[in-house]
Coordinates of C-alpha atoms in Angstrom, one line a residue:
M170 CA 93.9 153.7 42.3
K171 CA 95.4 150.8 40.7
G172 CA 93.6 148.9 44.0
D173 CA 90.3 150.7 42.8
Y174 CA 90.2 149.5 39.3
Q175 CA 91.2 145.8 40.5
D176 CA 88.2 145.7 43.0
L177 CA 86.0 146.6 40.5
V178 CA 87.2 144.2 38.2
D179 CA 87.2 141.6 40.5
E180 CA 83.2 142.6 41.5
I181 CA 82.6 142.1 37.9
S182 CA 84.1 138.8 37.4
A183 CA 82.0 138.0 40.9
L184 CA 78.8 139.2 39.2
L185 CA 79.3 137.6 35.8
G186 CA 81.1 134.6 36.9
A187 CA 83.8 134.6 34.5
P188 CA 87.4 136.0 34.8
A189 CA 87.1 140.2 33.4
T190 CA 89.8 142.2 31.9
L191 CA 89.8 146.1 31.9
E192 CA 92.0 148.0 29.3
N193 CA 91.9 151.7 28.6
R194 CA 90.7 153.1 25.2
D195 CA 94.3 152.6 23.8
F196 CA 94.0 149.1 25.0
R197 CA 96.3 148.9 26.9
L198 CA 95.7 146.9 30.5
I199 CA 94.9 148.2 33.6
A200 CA 93.9 145.1 35.6
F201 CA 92.4 141.7 35.0
G202 CA 90.7 139.3 37.2
A203 CA 92.0 135.7 38.4
H204 CA 91.3 132.7 36.2
D205 CA 91.0 129.7 38.0
S206 CA 90.3 127.0 35.7
D207 CA 91.8 123.9 35.0
D208 CA 91.2 124.0 31.0
D209 CA 93.7 125.4 29.4
L210 CA 91.4 125.9 26.2
A211 CA 89.4 127.9 28.3
M212 CA 92.0 130.9 27.6
D213 CA 92.8 132.1 24.1
P214 CA 96.1 133.8 23.1
V215 CA 94.8 137.1 23.1
R216 CA 93.9 137.2 26.8
T217 CA 96.9 135.7 27.6
R218 CA 99.2 138.2 25.4
S219 CA 97.1 141.2 26.7
I220 CA 97.9 140.0 30.6
L221 CA 101.6 139.2 29.7
T222 CA 102.7 142.1 27.3
R223 CA 100.1 144.5 28.8
Q224 CA 98.3 145.6 25.6
S225 CA 96.6 143.8 22.8
T226 CA 97.8 143.8 18.8
A227 CA 96.7 146.2 16.1
A228 CA 95.3 143.4 14.5
V229 CA 93.1 142.5 17.4
R230 CA 92.4 146.0 18.4
S231 CA 91.0 146.4 14.7
W232 CA 88.6 143.5 14.8
F233 CA 87.1 144.2 18.0
E234 CA 86.7 147.9 17.1
G235 CA 84.6 146.9 14.2
F236 CA 81.9 145.8 16.2
G237 CA 81.2 149.2 17.3
I238 CA 82.7 149.2 20.7
A239 CA 83.7 152.5 21.1
R240 CA 80.0 153.6 20.0
A241 CA 78.5 151.2 22.4
T242 CA 76.4 152.0 25.2
G243 CA 75.9 148.4 26.2
P244 CA 77.5 144.6 26.1
V245 CA 78.5 144.0 22.8
R246 CA 79.0 140.1 21.9
I247 CA 81.7 139.6 19.5
P248 CA 82.3 136.2 17.6
A249 CA 85.6 134.2 17.9
A250 CA 87.7 134.8 14.8
P251 CA 90.5 131.9 14.6
D252 CA 92.4 133.4 11.8
A253 CA 92.7 136.5 13.9
G254 CA 94.1 134.7 16.9
V255 CA 90.9 135.1 19.0
F256 CA 89.6 131.7 19.5
R257 CA 87.0 132.4 22.3
G258 CA 83.6 134.9 21.5
R259 CA 84.0 137.9 23.6
I260 CA 81.4 140.5 25.8
C261 CA 82.6 143.6 26.1
L262 CA 81.6 146.1 28.6
P263 CA 82.0 149.6 27.1
V264 CA 83.3 152.0 30.3
R265 CA 82.1 155.4 29.5
Y266 CA 81.8 158.8 31.3
R267 CA 79.5 161.6 30.0
G268 CA 79.0 159.9 27.0
I269 CA 82.9 159.2 25.9
V270 CA 84.2 156.0 26.1
Q271 CA 87.5 155.8 28.6
G272 CA 88.0 151.8 28.3
Y273 CA 86.9 148.9 28.2
V274 CA 86.5 145.6 30.1
W275 CA 86.4 142.1 28.5
L276 CA 85.1 138.8 29.5
L277 CA 85.3 135.3 27.6
D278 CA 81.7 134.6 26.4
Q279 CA 80.4 130.9 27.1
E280 CA 80.9 127.9 24.6
P281 CA 77.9 127.3 22.5
G282 CA 74.9 126.0 23.8
T283 CA 76.0 127.4 27.5
P284 CA 74.1 129.6 29.2
G285 CA 75.7 132.5 29.7
P286 CA 75.0 135.6 31.9
G287 CA 71.6 137.0 31.8
P288 CA 70.4 140.5 31.1
A289 CA 70.1 141.1 35.3
A290 CA 73.8 140.2 35.6
L291 CA 75.0 142.4 32.6
D292 CA 73.0 145.3 33.9
A293 CA 75.2 145.1 37.0
A294 CA 78.1 144.9 35.6
M295 CA 77.7 147.6 33.5
E296 CA 76.8 149.9 36.6
V297 CA 80.5 148.7 37.6
A298 CA 81.8 149.9 34.6
Q299 CA 80.1 153.3 35.0
R300 CA 81.7 153.6 38.1
I301 CA 85.0 152.5 36.5
G302 CA 84.6 155.5 33.7
V303 CA 84.4 157.8 36.6
L304 CA 87.6 157.0 37.8
L305 CA 89.3 157.1 34.5
A306 CA 88.0 160.0 33.8
E307 CA 89.2 162.0 37.0
E308 CA 92.3 160.4 36.4
A309 CA 92.6 161.6 33.1
K310 CA 91.2 165.0 34.0
A311 CA 93.7 165.4 36.9
G312 CA 96.7 164.4 34.6
A313 CA 95.7 166.9 31.7
D314 CA 95.0 169.8 34.3
L315 CA 98.4 169.2 36.0
S316 CA 100.3 168.9 32.9
R317 CA 101.1 172.8 32.9
E318 CA 102.4 173.0 36.9
F319 CA 104.2 169.8 36.4
L320 CA 106.0 170.9 33.1
A321 CA 106.6 174.9 34.9
V322 CA 108.2 172.5 38.0
L323 CA 110.9 170.6 35.7
T324 CA 111.9 173.5 33.3
A325 CA 111.5 176.4 35.7
G326 CA 115.1 178.2 37.1
R327 CA 116.6 178.0 40.1
G328 CA 115.2 180.4 42.7
W329 CA 111.8 182.4 42.7
Q330 CA 110.6 181.1 39.5
R331 CA 110.9 177.4 40.6
D332 CA 109.2 178.2 43.6
M333 CA 106.3 180.0 42.3
A334 CA 106.0 176.8 39.7
V335 CA 106.1 174.3 42.9
A336 CA 103.6 176.4 44.9
A337 CA 101.1 176.0 42.1
L338 CA 101.7 172.3 41.6
R339 CA 101.1 172.1 45.8
V340 CA 97.9 173.8 45.2
A341 CA 96.7 171.9 42.3
L342 CA 97.5 168.5 43.6
G343 CA 95.8 169.3 47.1
P344 CA 96.1 167.1 49.8
G345 CA 97.6 164.3 47.4
G346 CA 101.1 166.6 47.1
D347 CA 101.9 165.3 50.6
G348 CA 102.5 161.7 49.7
P349 CA 105.8 159.9 48.2
H350 CA 106.1 160.7 44.6
A351 CA 108.2 158.8 41.8
V352 CA 109.3 161.0 38.8
V353 CA 109.7 158.6 35.1
C354 CA 111.4 159.9 32.2
L355 CA 110.5 157.9 28.6
A356 CA 112.8 159.1 25.9
P357 CA 112.6 159.7 23.2
W358 CA 108.6 160.2 23.1
P359 CA 107.1 161.0 19.7
G360 CA 103.9 163.0 19.7
E361 CA 101.7 164.2 22.5
A362 CA 101.6 162.9 25.9
P363 CA 98.8 159.8 26.2
A364 CA 95.7 160.6 27.0
S365 CA 96.2 158.7 30.9
V366 CA 98.3 156.8 32.7
P367 CA 97.2 154.5 35.6
G368 CA 98.4 156.1 38.8
A369 CA 99.8 158.9 37.5
A370 CA 99.4 162.5 38.9
A371 CA 100.6 164.4 36.2
V372 CA 102.1 163.8 32.5
C373 CA 103.8 166.2 30.3
V374 CA 106.1 166.3 27.4
V375 CA 109.3 168.3 28.1
P376 CA 110.7 169.9 24.9
R377 CA 114.3 169.4 23.7
G378 CA 116.1 172.7 25.2
A379 CA 113.6 173.7 27.2
G380 CA 115.1 176.2 30.1
G381 CA 115.9 175.4 33.7
G382 CA 116.5 171.9 34.8
A383 CA 114.7 170.0 32.0
H384 CA 117.8 168.2 31.2
P385 CA 120.4 168.0 34.2
G386 CA 123.3 165.7 33.4
G387 CA 122.3 166.3 29.3
A388 CA 119.7 165.3 27.0
L389 CA 119.3 161.8 25.4
P390 CA 119.4 161.0 21.8
G391 CA 116.8 161.6 18.9
G392 CA 113.2 162.6 19.2
D393 CA 111.9 166.6 20.2
G394 CA 110.9 165.8 23.6
D395 CA 110.7 163.4 26.4
L396 CA 107.5 162.3 28.4
A397 CA 107.9 163.1 32.1
V398 CA 105.6 161.0 34.4
L399 CA 105.0 161.8 38.3
L400 CA 103.5 158.6 39.9
R401 CA 102.1 158.5 43.1
I402 CA 103.2 155.6 45.2
R403 CA 102.2 154.2 48.1
S404 CA 105.8 154.2 50.1
A405 CA 109.3 155.0 49.2
D406 CA 109.8 151.4 49.5
A407 CA 107.4 150.5 46.9
L408 CA 108.6 151.2 43.6
A409 CA 106.8 148.3 41.8
P410 CA 103.4 150.0 40.7
A411 CA 106.1 152.8 39.1
L412 CA 107.8 150.4 37.0
A413 CA 104.7 148.4 36.2
A414 CA 103.1 151.9 35.0
V415 CA 106.4 152.7 33.0
S416 CA 106.7 149.5 31.6
R417 CA 103.4 149.6 30.0
L418 CA 104.1 152.6 27.8
L419 CA 107.1 151.4 26.3
P420 CA 107.4 150.2 22.9
R421 CA 106.9 146.3 23.0
T422 CA 109.9 146.2 20.6
A423 CA 112.2 148.7 22.3
G424 CA 113.9 146.0 25.1
A425 CA 114.6 143.3 22.5
S426 CA 116.0 145.2 19.5
G427 CA 118.0 147.7 21.8
A428 CA 119.3 145.0 23.7
A429 CA 120.6 143.2 20.8
A430 CA 122.0 146.1 19.4
G431 CA 123.9 147.3 22.7
A432 CA 125.0 143.5 23.4
S433 CA 127.5 143.8 20.1
T434 CA 128.4 147.2 20.2
G435 CA 131.6 148.9 21.8
A436 CA 131.6 152.4 23.6
A437 CA 132.9 153.9 20.6
G438 CA 129.5 152.9 18.4
S439 CA 126.8 152.6 20.8
A440 CA 125.1 155.9 20.8
G441 CA 123.8 155.6 17.1
L442 CA 122.3 152.2 17.6
A443 CA 121.0 153.2 20.9
A444 CA 119.2 156.2 19.7
H445 CA 116.5 154.5 18.1
R446 CA 114.9 153.0 20.8
T447 CA 113.1 154.2 23.8
T448 CA 114.2 153.7 27.5
A449 CA 113.2 154.7 30.6
G450 CA 114.5 156.1 34.0
V451 CA 113.0 156.6 37.6
G452 CA 114.5 158.4 40.0
D453 CA 114.5 158.1 43.7
P454 CA 111.0 158.7 45.5
V455 CA 110.5 162.1 46.9
R456 CA 108.3 163.3 49.4
G457 CA 108.7 167.0 48.9
L458 CA 107.6 168.6 45.4
G459 CA 110.4 171.0 45.5
E460 CA 112.4 167.8 45.3
L461 CA 110.8 167.1 41.7
P462 CA 113.4 168.8 39.4
A463 CA 116.4 166.9 41.2
A464 CA 114.6 163.4 40.9
W465 CA 113.8 164.6 37.4
G466 CA 117.6 165.0 36.7
Q467 CA 117.9 161.4 38.0
A468 CA 115.2 159.6 35.5
V469 CA 117.2 161.6 32.8
A470 CA 120.4 160.0 33.9
A471 CA 118.8 156.6 34.4
A472 CA 117.1 156.8 30.9
R473 CA 120.6 157.7 29.3
A474 CA 122.3 154.8 31.3
A475 CA 119.6 152.4 30.0
V476 CA 120.6 153.5 26.4
A477 CA 124.1 153.1 27.1
Q478 CA 123.9 149.9 28.6
P479 CA 121.0 147.6 27.8
R480 CA 121.4 145.7 30.7
F481 CA 120.1 148.5 32.9
G482 CA 116.4 148.3 31.0
P483 CA 114.7 149.5 29.3
V484 CA 113.4 150.4 32.4
A485 CA 116.5 151.4 34.5
Q486 CA 116.3 152.5 38.5
W487 CA 118.8 155.7 39.3
S488 CA 119.7 153.8 42.5
A489 CA 120.6 150.6 40.2
I490 CA 123.0 152.6 37.4
G491 CA 126.2 152.5 39.9
P492 CA 129.0 154.8 38.5
Y493 CA 126.4 156.2 35.6
R494 CA 125.0 158.1 38.5
L495 CA 128.1 160.1 38.6
L496 CA 129.2 160.3 35.0
A497 CA 125.4 161.6 34.0
T498 CA 126.0 164.4 36.1
L499 CA 129.8 165.3 35.1
A500 CA 129.1 164.4 31.4
S501 CA 126.2 166.8 30.5
E502 CA 128.7 167.4 26.9
P503 CA 130.1 164.9 24.9
V504 CA 133.6 163.6 26.4
D505 CA 136.7 164.6 24.5
D506 CA 139.5 163.8 26.6
P507 CA 142.6 164.2 24.4
A508 CA 143.9 160.7 25.9
A509 CA 141.0 158.9 24.4
R510 CA 140.0 160.8 21.1
A511 CA 141.9 158.6 19.1
L512 CA 140.7 155.4 20.5
L513 CA 137.3 156.5 20.5
T514 CA 136.9 157.0 16.5
P515 CA 135.3 154.1 14.6
A516 CA 138.5 152.8 13.1
H517 CA 139.6 151.7 16.7
R518 CA 135.8 150.4 18.1
E519 CA 137.6 146.6 18.7
L520 CA 140.3 148.5 20.7
A521 CA 137.9 150.4 22.6
R522 CA 135.7 147.4 23.2
T523 CA 138.6 145.7 24.6
A524 CA 140.1 148.1 26.9
E525 CA 136.5 148.4 28.5
V526 CA 136.1 145.1 28.8
F527 CA 139.5 144.6 30.4
L528 CA 138.7 147.7 32.7
D529 CA 135.3 146.4 33.8
C530 CA 137.5 142.9 34.8
A531 CA 139.3 144.9 37.0
G532 CA 142.4 144.7 35.1
Q533 CA 142.6 140.9 35.2
A534 CA 143.6 139.6 32.1
G535 CA 142.2 136.1 32.2
R536 CA 138.8 137.2 33.0
A537 CA 139.1 139.9 30.1
A538 CA 140.2 137.3 27.6
A539 CA 137.8 134.9 28.6
A540 CA 135.0 137.3 28.3
L541 CA 135.9 138.7 24.8
G542 CA 136.7 135.2 23.6
I543 CA 140.2 136.0 22.5
H544 CA 143.5 134.4 23.7
R545 CA 145.3 136.1 26.5
Q546 CA 148.6 136.8 24.4
T547 CA 145.7 138.5 21.7
L548 CA 144.5 140.5 24.9
Y549 CA 148.2 142.0 25.6
Y550 CA 148.8 143.2 22.2
R551 CA 145.5 145.1 21.9
L552 CA 146.2 146.6 25.4
A553 CA 149.4 147.9 24.4
R554 CA 148.0 149.1 21.1
V555 CA 145.7 150.9 23.4
E556 CA 148.7 152.3 25.4
Q557 CA 150.4 153.6 22.2
L558 CA 146.8 155.5 21.0
T559 CA 146.2 157.1 24.4
G560 CA 149.7 157.9 25.9
L561 CA 148.5 156.2 29.3
D562 CA 150.1 153.6 31.4
L563 CA 147.5 150.9 32.0
D564 CA 149.7 149.5 34.9
E565 CA 148.9 152.9 36.6
G566 CA 145.6 153.4 38.6
E567 CA 145.1 157.1 37.6
D568 CA 145.3 156.2 34.1
R569 CA 142.9 153.2 34.4
L570 CA 140.2 155.6 35.9
L571 CA 140.9 158.3 33.5
L572 CA 140.4 155.5 30.5
H573 CA 137.6 153.9 32.2
M574 CA 135.8 157.0 32.5
A575 CA 136.1 158.1 29.2
L576 CA 135.0 155.1 28.0
K577 CA 131.4 154.9 30.1
A578 CA 131.2 158.8 29.4
A579 CA 131.3 157.7 25.5
R580 CA 128.2 155.8 25.9
L581 CA 126.5 158.4 27.8
A582 CA 127.3 161.3 24.8

């Protein structure tokens, strides 16, 4: 579907002799035409930001909507507004289907005194915009129609209930059910599911505490539900479109704020900070619809790992989260091992962080001291305190393994 949109945007760009940009009705970028001008002034911050961040700001959106683009049935010319960061005028082609706006095609208008596209070219471009509207409407309808079937597959219990749910989804998907799919989890997700997600076969919000396999491996912190997205992919080796679709759904501030929080927090205190940001997880691609619950479990686990370790995300792939694949399966409930209980209290946060870094460095004191920015003798003193608190011997492999697992599991809890 992404290729279809790109082809149609390129067609409009060719008709009007200017690079076009396609956004959905929520002002999220779907496709854009190449800009081959050598004049840096031909671009402006609004178009650049839309391409780089995949969406427009609220201020820009308000400015554009003030010209009635949501009600317009034909091209709308919008003047420049330097105070709002709009340094070039725009031509907006509303993308509609059966009278309902589905999105917008944007083009930079010509400079004053320079002839722009004529009525015939604009009419031809509007015909292409109508074809885009049909695609967007069909995609949104398909996702909405399948949300109930998709949710049933993710939440049904094992056995005949799940078999029936999978059969219903297979019928609803039709021939599209035979191709490879990727399952995505975004959590926490406030409110309802988005009206449309480019490339999605189905979208639904999975409530917290839903039955069956809704949250294998444990739920994520915060919010009332998680967004589940079923994405069509061309092959099991090509996850890039799925990752791009996910990144467009994440709040723009989630990654930066979450990374900053996680970078300065140890295992004992990471959950409180991480609960305030949205993360995403992507499971391994699947071909059989019966594998969707397992893929959803992987996606939830990957999203949990992105909370625990900001270096994985904000979009984490199941295949890339290493030991958290096992820990997410084992630690469905908060870990309360007696050996680590005292160490994981807020009073010993720095000691927990020291032990975790030491174990992450495979017990190499020099590396650990350098990573922590402390003298090696300080490291030895802290590790001795860790042994006193836990009763573990950090010279013993099994004791190290127990402590390392407890510290990592605490991040997931």
